[in-house]
PDB file of N, CA, C and O in Angstrom:
ATOM      1  N   MET A   1     112.080   1.761   4.680  1.00 91.00           N
ATOM      2  CA  MET A   1     111.544   2.977   4.468  1.00 91.00           C
ATOM      3  C   MET A   1     110.328   3.005   3.467  1.00 91.00           C
ATOM      4  O   MET A   1     110.311   2.224   2.579  1.00 91.00           O
ATOM      5  N   THR A   2     109.070   3.681   3.780  1.00 92.00           N
ATOM      6  CA  THR A   2     108.095   3.755   2.910  1.00 92.00           C
ATOM      7  C   THR A   2     107.875   5.244   2.701  1.00 92.00           C
ATOM      8  O   THR A   2     107.791   6.177   3.321  1.00 92.00           O
ATOM      9  N   LEU A   3     107.602   5.351   1.236  1.00 91.00           N
ATOM     10  CA  LEU A   3     107.256   6.833   0.522  1.00 91.00           C
ATOM     11  C   LEU A   3     105.867   6.633   0.098  1.00 91.00           C
ATOM     12  O   LEU A   3     105.530   5.519  -0.556  1.00 91.00           O
ATOM     13  N   THR A   4     105.106   7.733   0.426  1.00 94.00           N
ATOM     14  CA  THR A   4     103.813   7.680  -0.201  1.00 94.00           C
ATOM     15  C   THR A   4     103.562   9.036  -0.925  1.00 94.00           C
ATOM     16  O   THR A   4     103.839  10.067  -0.267  1.00 94.00           O
ATOM     17  N   ILE A   5     102.867   9.008  -2.028  1.00 94.00           N
ATOM     18  CA  ILE A   5     102.568   9.997  -2.897  1.00 94.00           C
ATOM     19  C   ILE A   5     101.027   9.986  -3.034  1.00 94.00           C
ATOM     20  O   ILE A   5     100.537   9.120  -3.564  1.00 94.00           O
ATOM     21  N   LYS A   6     100.386  11.124  -2.461  1.00 95.00           N
ATOM     22  CA  LYS A   6      98.971  11.031  -2.745  1.00 95.00           C
ATOM     23  C   LYS A   6      98.390  12.279  -3.452  1.00 95.00           C
ATOM     24  O   LYS A   6      98.695  13.517  -2.798  1.00 95.00           O
ATOM     25  N   CYS A   7      97.514  12.430  -4.384  1.00 96.00           N
ATOM     26  CA  CYS A   7      97.082  13.497  -5.005  1.00 96.00           C
ATOM     27  C   CYS A   7      95.805  13.813  -4.417  1.00 96.00           C
ATOM     28  O   CYS A   7      95.200  13.066  -3.730  1.00 96.00           O
ATOM     29  N   GLU A   8      95.287  15.119  -4.502  1.00 96.00           N
ATOM     30  CA  GLU A   8      93.920  15.591  -3.750  1.00 96.00           C
ATOM     31  C   GLU A   8      92.947  14.703  -4.582  1.00 96.00           C
ATOM     32  O   GLU A   8      91.789  14.608  -3.930  1.00 96.00           O
ATOM     33  N   CYS A   9      92.973  14.288  -5.801  1.00 96.00           N
ATOM     34  CA  CYS A   9      92.014  13.469  -6.476  1.00 96.00           C
ATOM     35  C   CYS A   9      91.872  12.137  -6.083  1.00 96.00           C
ATOM     36  O   CYS A   9      90.881  11.403  -6.430  1.00 96.00           O
ATOM     37  N   GLY A  10      92.742  11.717  -5.061  1.00 96.00           N
ATOM     38  CA  GLY A  10      92.554  10.327  -4.501  1.00 96.00           C
ATOM     39  C   GLY A  10      93.764   9.459  -5.083  1.00 96.00           C
ATOM     40  O   GLY A  10      93.757   8.462  -4.661  1.00 96.00           O
ATOM     41  N   ASN A  11      94.286   9.830  -6.135  1.00 95.00           N
ATOM     42  CA  ASN A  11      95.231   8.861  -6.687  1.00 95.00           C
ATOM     43  C   ASN A  11      96.537   8.802  -5.811  1.00 95.00           C
ATOM     44  O   ASN A  11      96.895   9.744  -5.207  1.00 95.00           O
ATOM     45  N   GLU A  12      96.886   7.490  -5.472  1.00 94.00           N
ATOM     46  CA  GLU A  12      97.991   7.327  -4.429  1.00 94.00           C
ATOM     47  C   GLU A  12      98.920   6.196  -4.685  1.00 94.00           C
ATOM     48  O   GLU A  12      98.436   5.224  -5.370  1.00 94.00           O
ATOM     49  N   VAL A  13     100.125   6.393  -4.366  1.00 93.00           N
ATOM     50  CA  VAL A  13     101.137   5.432  -4.723  1.00 93.00           C
ATOM     51  C   VAL A  13     101.940   5.212  -3.355  1.00 93.00           C
ATOM     52  O   VAL A  13     102.275   6.282  -2.661  1.00 93.00           O
ATOM     53  N   THR A  14     102.246   3.952  -3.114  1.00 92.00           N
ATOM     54  CA  THR A  14     103.072   3.654  -1.674  1.00 92.00           C
ATOM     55  C   THR A  14     104.216   2.868  -2.276  1.00 92.00           C
ATOM     56  O   THR A  14     103.987   1.714  -2.878  1.00 92.00           O
ATOM     57  N   MET A  15     105.502   3.180  -1.949  1.00 91.00           N
ATOM     58  CA  MET A  15     106.680   2.698  -2.081  1.00 91.00           C
ATOM     59  C   MET A  15     107.516   2.102  -0.982  1.00 91.00           C
ATOM     60  O   MET A  15     107.593   3.022  -0.019  1.00 91.00           O
ATOM     61  N   SER A  16     107.643   0.902  -0.815  1.00 90.00           N
ATOM     62  CA  SER A  16     108.546   0.313   0.201  1.00 90.00           C
ATOM     63  C   SER A  16     109.831  -0.378  -0.204  1.00 90.00           C
ATOM     64  O   SER A  16     109.845  -0.891  -1.269  1.00 90.00           O
ATOM     65  N   ALA A  17     110.663  -0.058   0.597  1.00 86.00           N
ATOM     66  CA  ALA A  17     112.024  -0.703   0.249  1.00 86.00           C
ATOM     67  C   ALA A  17     112.555  -1.257   1.498  1.00 86.00           C
ATOM     68  O   ALA A  17     112.638  -0.711   2.568  1.00 86.00           O
ATOM     69  N   PRO A  18     113.204  -2.463   1.499  1.00 86.00           N
ATOM     70  CA  PRO A  18     114.035  -2.937   2.356  1.00 86.00           C
ATOM     71  C   PRO A  18     115.098  -2.151   2.885  1.00 86.00           C
ATOM     72  O   PRO A  18     115.548  -1.095   2.001  1.00 86.00           O
ATOM     73  N   LYS A  19     115.650  -2.120   4.065  1.00 89.00           N
ATOM     74  CA  LYS A  19     116.709  -1.437   4.515  1.00 89.00           C
ATOM     75  C   LYS A  19     117.856  -1.132   3.729  1.00 89.00           C
ATOM     76  O   LYS A  19     118.245  -2.234   3.201  1.00 89.00           O
ATOM     77  N   LYS A  20     118.366  -0.047   3.458  1.00 89.00           N
ATOM     78  CA  LYS A  20     119.416   0.050   2.638  1.00 89.00           C
ATOM     79  C   LYS A  20     119.587  -0.416   1.260  1.00 89.00           C
ATOM     80  O   LYS A  20     120.539  -0.788   0.782  1.00 89.00           O
ATOM     81  N   LYS A  21     118.163  -0.551   0.621  1.00 89.00           N
ATOM     82  CA  LYS A  21     118.360  -1.027  -0.652  1.00 89.00           C
ATOM     83  C   LYS A  21     117.820  -0.116  -1.650  1.00 89.00           C
ATOM     84  O   LYS A  21     117.171   0.893  -1.275  1.00 89.00           O
ATOM     85  N   TYR A  22     117.987  -0.288  -2.920  1.00 89.00           N
ATOM     86  CA  TYR A  22     117.568   0.681  -3.993  1.00 89.00           C
ATOM     87  C   TYR A  22     116.186   0.191  -4.472  1.00 89.00           C
ATOM     88  O   TYR A  22     115.900  -1.004  -4.622  1.00 89.00           O
ATOM     89  N   ILE A  23     115.355   1.143  -4.615  1.00 87.00           N
ATOM     90  CA  ILE A  23     113.941   0.979  -5.319  1.00 87.00           C
ATOM     91  C   ILE A  23     113.807   1.839  -6.788  1.00 87.00           C
ATOM     92  O   ILE A  23     114.772   2.886  -6.739  1.00 87.00           O
ATOM     93  N   GLN A  24     113.357   1.489  -7.646  1.00 87.00           N
ATOM     94  CA  GLN A  24     113.230   2.195  -8.871  1.00 87.00           C
ATOM     95  C   GLN A  24     111.815   3.094  -8.672  1.00 87.00           C
ATOM     96  O   GLN A  24     110.855   2.622  -8.979  1.00 87.00           O
ATOM     97  N   PHE A  25     112.182   4.323  -8.592  1.00 85.00           N
ATOM     98  CA  PHE A  25     111.046   5.417  -8.347  1.00 85.00           C
ATOM     99  C   PHE A  25     110.188   5.462  -9.620  1.00 85.00           C
ATOM    100  O   PHE A  25     109.013   5.510  -9.228  1.00 85.00           O
ATOM    101  N   ARG A  26     110.583   5.757 -10.596  1.00 85.00           N
ATOM    102  CA  ARG A  26     109.798   5.605 -11.872  1.00 85.00           C
ATOM    103  C   ARG A  26     109.036   4.570 -12.046  1.00 85.00           C
ATOM    104  O   ARG A  26     107.729   4.782 -12.300  1.00 85.00           O
ATOM    105  N   ASP A  27     109.424   3.188 -11.749  1.00 86.00           N
ATOM    106  CA  ASP A  27     108.404   2.231 -11.935  1.00 86.00           C
ATOM    107  C   ASP A  27     107.349   2.250 -11.150  1.00 86.00           C
ATOM    108  O   ASP A  27     106.221   1.959 -11.208  1.00 86.00           O
ATOM    109  N   TYR A  28     107.674   2.557  -9.722  1.00 85.00           N
ATOM    110  CA  TYR A  28     106.530   2.776  -8.864  1.00 85.00           C
ATOM    111  C   TYR A  28     105.430   3.732  -9.315  1.00 85.00           C
ATOM    112  O   TYR A  28     104.311   3.502  -8.915  1.00 85.00           O
ATOM    113  N   LEU A  29     105.976   4.923  -9.676  1.00 89.00           N
ATOM    114  CA  LEU A  29     104.857   5.902  -9.996  1.00 89.00           C
ATOM    115  C   LEU A  29     104.128   5.408 -11.194  1.00 89.00           C
ATOM    116  O   LEU A  29     103.023   5.825 -11.181  1.00 89.00           O
ATOM    117  N   ASP A  30     104.634   4.709 -12.065  1.00 88.00           N
ATOM    118  CA  ASP A  30     103.961   4.312 -13.375  1.00 88.00           C
ATOM    119  C   ASP A  30     102.834   3.258 -12.884  1.00 88.00           C
ATOM    120  O   ASP A  30     101.692   3.246 -13.621  1.00 88.00           O
ATOM    121  N   THR A  31     102.945   2.508 -11.800  1.00 88.00           N
ATOM    122  CA  THR A  31     101.895   1.612 -11.479  1.00 88.00           C
ATOM    123  C   THR A  31     100.779   2.218 -10.999  1.00 88.00           C
ATOM    124  O   THR A  31      99.451   1.899 -11.053  1.00 88.00           O
ATOM    125  N   LYS A  32     100.682   3.706 -10.756  1.00 89.00           N
ATOM    126  CA  LYS A  32      99.488   4.193 -10.176  1.00 89.00           C
ATOM    127  C   LYS A  32      99.162   5.447 -10.936  1.00 89.00           C
ATOM    128  O   LYS A  32      98.636   6.514 -10.529  1.00 89.00           O
ATOM    129  N   ARG A  33      99.588   5.490 -12.118  1.00 92.00           N
ATOM    130  CA  ARG A  33      99.430   6.729 -13.082  1.00 92.00           C
ATOM    131  C   ARG A  33     100.073   7.995 -12.520  1.00 92.00           C
ATOM    132  O   ARG A  33      99.404   9.046 -12.611  1.00 92.00           O
ATOM    133  N   PHE A  34     101.224   7.955 -12.024  1.00 93.00           N
ATOM    134  CA  PHE A  34     102.022   9.169 -11.778  1.00 93.00           C
ATOM    135  C   PHE A  34     103.110   9.175 -12.602  1.00 93.00           C
ATOM    136  O   PHE A  34     103.539   8.114 -13.119  1.00 93.00           O
ATOM    137  N   ARG A  35     103.852  10.266 -12.844  1.00 91.00           N
ATOM    138  CA  ARG A  35     105.230  10.354 -13.538  1.00 91.00           C
ATOM    139  C   ARG A  35     105.844  11.406 -13.100  1.00 91.00           C
ATOM    140  O   ARG A  35     105.438  12.055 -12.425  1.00 91.00           O
ATOM    141  N   PHE A  36     107.028  11.360 -13.642  1.00 85.00           N
ATOM    142  CA  PHE A  36     107.753  12.648 -13.127  1.00 85.00           C
ATOM    143  C   PHE A  36     108.581  13.234 -14.687  1.00 85.00           C
ATOM    144  O   PHE A  36     108.817  12.261 -15.441  1.00 85.00           O
ATOM    145  N   SER A  37     108.740  14.418 -14.660  1.00 80.00           N
ATOM    146  CA  SER A  37     109.333  14.928 -15.880  1.00 80.00           C
ATOM    147  C   SER A  37     110.000  16.313 -15.594  1.00 80.00           C
ATOM    148  O   SER A  37     110.146  16.755 -14.426  1.00 80.00           O
ATOM    149  N   ASP A  38     110.440  17.024 -16.736  1.00 66.00           N
ATOM    150  CA  ASP A  38     111.044  18.366 -16.415  1.00 66.00           C
ATOM    151  C   ASP A  38     112.381  18.271 -15.579  1.00 66.00           C
ATOM    152  O   ASP A  38     112.265  19.297 -14.738  1.00 66.00           O
ATOM    153  N   ASP A  39     113.113  17.239 -15.628  1.00 71.00           N
ATOM    154  CA  ASP A  39     114.388  17.422 -14.792  1.00 71.00           C
ATOM    155  C   ASP A  39     115.088  18.525 -15.070  1.00 71.00           C
ATOM    156  O   ASP A  39     115.235  18.877 -16.200  1.00 71.00           O
ATOM    157  N   GLU A  40     115.731  19.143 -13.976  1.00 70.00           N
ATOM    158  CA  GLU A  40     116.443  20.273 -14.295  1.00 70.00           C
ATOM    159  C   GLU A  40     117.777  20.131 -13.417  1.00 70.00           C
ATOM    160  O   GLU A  40     117.936  19.697 -12.305  1.00 70.00           O
ATOM    161  N   TYR A  41     118.887  20.199 -14.109  1.00 75.00           N
ATOM    162  CA  TYR A  41     120.332  20.041 -13.610  1.00 75.00           C
ATOM    163  C   TYR A  41     120.987  21.264 -13.515  1.00 75.00           C
ATOM    164  O   TYR A  41     120.715  22.268 -14.217  1.00 75.00           O
ATOM    165  N   ASP A  42     122.036  21.328 -12.602  1.00 77.00           N
ATOM    166  CA  ASP A  42     122.890  22.531 -12.494  1.00 77.00           C
ATOM    167  C   ASP A  42     124.115  22.358 -13.218  1.00 77.00           C
ATOM    168  O   ASP A  42     124.227  21.292 -14.005  1.00 77.00           O
ATOM    169  N   LYS A  43     125.065  23.091 -13.172  1.00 76.00           N
ATOM    170  CA  LYS A  43     126.267  23.039 -13.994  1.00 76.00           C
ATOM    171  C   LYS A  43     127.198  21.889 -13.750  1.00 76.00           C
ATOM    172  O   LYS A  43     127.979  21.614 -14.639  1.00 76.00           O
ATOM    173  N   GLU A  44     127.000  21.332 -12.571  1.00 80.00           N
ATOM    174  CA  GLU A  44     127.825  20.237 -12.285  1.00 80.00           C
ATOM    175  C   GLU A  44     127.066  18.759 -12.696  1.00 80.00           C
ATOM    176  O   GLU A  44     127.406  17.718 -12.215  1.00 80.00           O
ATOM    177  N   SER A  45     125.884  18.809 -13.554  1.00 79.00           N
ATOM    178  CA  SER A  45     125.105  17.760 -13.791  1.00 79.00           C
ATOM    179  C   SER A  45     124.289  17.152 -12.279  1.00 79.00           C
ATOM    180  O   SER A  45     123.929  15.959 -12.536  1.00 79.00           O
ATOM    181  N   LYS A  46     124.287  17.905 -11.467  1.00 81.00           N
ATOM    182  CA  LYS A  46     123.397  17.465 -10.296  1.00 81.00           C
ATOM    183  C   LYS A  46     122.005  17.887 -10.393  1.00 81.00           C
ATOM    184  O   LYS A  46     121.683  19.153 -10.880  1.00 81.00           O
ATOM    185  N   ILE A  47     121.094  17.053 -10.108  1.00 80.00           N
ATOM    186  CA  ILE A  47     119.691  17.155 -10.201  1.00 80.00           C
ATOM    187  C   ILE A  47     119.264  18.424  -9.302  1.00 80.00           C
ATOM    188  O   ILE A  47     119.505  18.348  -8.151  1.00 80.00           O
ATOM    189  N   LYS A  48     118.642  19.460  -9.889  1.00 84.00           N
ATOM    190  CA  LYS A  48     117.857  20.593  -9.110  1.00 84.00           C
ATOM    191  C   LYS A  48     116.454  20.364  -8.752  1.00 84.00           C
ATOM    192  O   LYS A  48     116.159  20.755  -7.815  1.00 84.00           O
ATOM    193  N   GLU A  49     115.800  19.678  -9.657  1.00 86.00           N
ATOM    194  CA  GLU A  49     114.411  19.806  -9.778  1.00 86.00           C
ATOM    195  C   GLU A  49     113.644  18.784 -10.559  1.00 86.00           C
ATOM    196  O   GLU A  49     114.078  18.533 -11.622  1.00 86.00           O
ATOM    197  N   ILE A  50     112.605  18.289 -10.160  1.00 87.00           N
ATOM    198  CA  ILE A  50     111.628  17.277 -10.801  1.00 87.00           C
ATOM    199  C   ILE A  50     110.180  17.750 -10.562  1.00 87.00           C
ATOM    200  O   ILE A  50     109.966  18.323  -9.295  1.00 87.00           O
ATOM    201  N   LYS A  51     109.522  17.349 -11.444  1.00 91.00           N
ATOM    202  CA  LYS A  51     107.977  17.554 -11.368  1.00 91.00           C
ATOM    203  C   LYS A  51     107.433  16.120 -11.293  1.00 91.00           C
ATOM    204  O   LYS A  51     107.689  15.331 -12.027  1.00 91.00           O
ATOM    205  N   ILE A  52     106.569  15.949 -10.263  1.00 93.00           N
ATOM    206  CA  ILE A  52     105.700  14.690 -10.183  1.00 93.00           C
ATOM    207  C   ILE A  52     104.358  15.162 -10.560  1.00 93.00           C
ATOM    208  O   ILE A  52     103.785  15.906  -9.994  1.00 93.00           O
ATOM    209  N   LEU A  53     103.899  14.243 -11.650  1.00 94.00           N
ATOM    210  CA  LEU A  53     102.408  14.659 -12.229  1.00 94.00           C
ATOM    211  C   LEU A  53     101.572  13.513 -11.966  1.00 94.00           C
ATOM    212  O   LEU A  53     102.070  12.372 -11.960  1.00 94.00           O
ATOM    213  N   CYS A  54     100.278  13.829 -11.822  1.00 95.00           N
ATOM    214  CA  CYS A  54      99.219  12.764 -11.533  1.00 95.00           C
ATOM    215  C   CYS A  54      98.564  12.839 -12.970  1.00 95.00           C
ATOM    216  O   CYS A  54      97.991  13.774 -13.435  1.00 95.00           O
ATOM    217  N   ASP A  55      98.608  11.701 -13.469  1.00 94.00           N
ATOM    218  CA  ASP A  55      97.880  11.522 -14.885  1.00 94.00           C
ATOM    219  C   ASP A  55      96.243  11.414 -14.817  1.00 94.00           C
ATOM    220  O   ASP A  55      95.715  11.543 -15.707  1.00 94.00           O
ATOM    221  N   GLU A  56      95.901  11.142 -13.652  1.00 95.00           N
ATOM    222  CA  GLU A  56      94.360  10.945 -13.338  1.00 95.00           C
ATOM    223  C   GLU A  56      93.761  12.562 -13.408  1.00 95.00           C
ATOM    224  O   GLU A  56      92.778  12.767 -14.038  1.00 95.00           O
ATOM    225  N   CYS A  57      94.437  13.522 -12.794  1.00 96.00           N
ATOM    226  CA  CYS A  57      93.721  14.919 -12.840  1.00 96.00           C
ATOM    227  C   CYS A  57      94.677  15.878 -13.392  1.00 96.00           C
ATOM    228  O   CYS A  57      94.249  17.213 -13.621  1.00 96.00           O
ATOM    229  N   GLY A  58      96.025  15.703 -13.658  1.00 94.00           N
ATOM    230  CA  GLY A  58      96.928  16.647 -14.358  1.00 94.00           C
ATOM    231  C   GLY A  58      97.473  17.755 -13.277  1.00 94.00           C
ATOM    232  O   GLY A  58      98.386  18.457 -13.618  1.00 94.00           O
ATOM    233  N   ASN A  59      97.343  17.380 -11.953  1.00 96.00           N
ATOM    234  CA  ASN A  59      98.000  18.240 -10.751  1.00 96.00           C
ATOM    235  C   ASN A  59      99.462  17.691 -10.739  1.00 96.00           C
ATOM    236  O   ASN A  59      99.756  16.728 -11.331  1.00 96.00           O
ATOM    237  N   TYR A  60     100.254  18.646 -10.459  1.00 94.00           N
ATOM    238  CA  TYR A  60     101.714  18.379 -10.339  1.00 94.00           C
ATOM    239  C   TYR A  60     102.279  19.115  -9.104  1.00 94.00           C
ATOM    240  O   TYR A  60     101.745  20.022  -8.712  1.00 94.00           O
ATOM    241  N   VAL A  61     103.376  18.752  -8.749  1.00 94.00           N
ATOM    242  CA  VAL A  61     104.247  19.370  -7.709  1.00 94.00           C
ATOM    243  C   VAL A  61     105.516  19.335  -8.126  1.00 94.00           C
ATOM    244  O   VAL A  61     106.151  18.490  -8.769  1.00 94.00           O
ATOM    245  N   SER A  62     106.508  20.466  -7.831  1.00 91.00           N
ATOM    246  CA  SER A  62     107.779  20.530  -8.218  1.00 91.00           C
ATOM    247  C   SER A  62     108.622  20.288  -7.019  1.00 91.00           C
ATOM    248  O   SER A  62     108.376  20.663  -6.050  1.00 91.00           O
ATOM    249  N   LEU A  63     109.501  19.302  -7.211  1.00 89.00           N
ATOM    250  CA  LEU A  63     110.416  19.146  -5.873  1.00 89.00           C
ATOM    251  C   LEU A  63     111.877  19.711  -6.127  1.00 89.00           C
ATOM    252  O   LEU A  63     112.585  19.262  -7.131  1.00 89.00           O
ATOM    253  N   GLY A  64     112.364  20.578  -5.394  1.00 88.00           N
ATOM    254  CA  GLY A  64     113.782  21.079  -5.405  1.00 88.00           C
ATOM    255  C   GLY A  64     114.815  20.227  -4.665  1.00 88.00           C
ATOM    256  O   GLY A  64     114.422  19.864  -3.553  1.00 88.00           O
ATOM    257  N   PHE A  65     115.897  20.330  -5.131  1.00 83.00           N
ATOM    258  CA  PHE A  65     116.972  19.697  -4.533  1.00 83.00           C
ATOM    259  C   PHE A  65     118.259  20.494  -4.381  1.00 83.00           C
ATOM    260  O   PHE A  65     119.416  19.982  -4.430  1.00 83.00           O
ATOM    261  N   ASP A  66     117.910  21.609  -3.954  1.00 77.00           N
ATOM    262  CA  ASP A  66     119.019  22.667  -3.746  1.00 77.00           C
ATOM    263  C   ASP A  66     119.989  22.310  -2.458  1.00 77.00           C
ATOM    264  O   ASP A  66     119.491  21.950  -1.547  1.00 77.00           O
TER     265      ASP A  66
END
């Protein structure tokens, strides 16, 4: 599986993982000046939302996991 995150400013990161294997999301983001923050959890400690930020231009997107 391949995941690509691309900002409007041109900053981009592509993450590839072999089938049914684990990749470290944060490490891939750091390689291209992206990061995530503001994790939000529900009452059962399940993740509800994260923000992915572009360090190049300051743009961000919030991803919900409802």
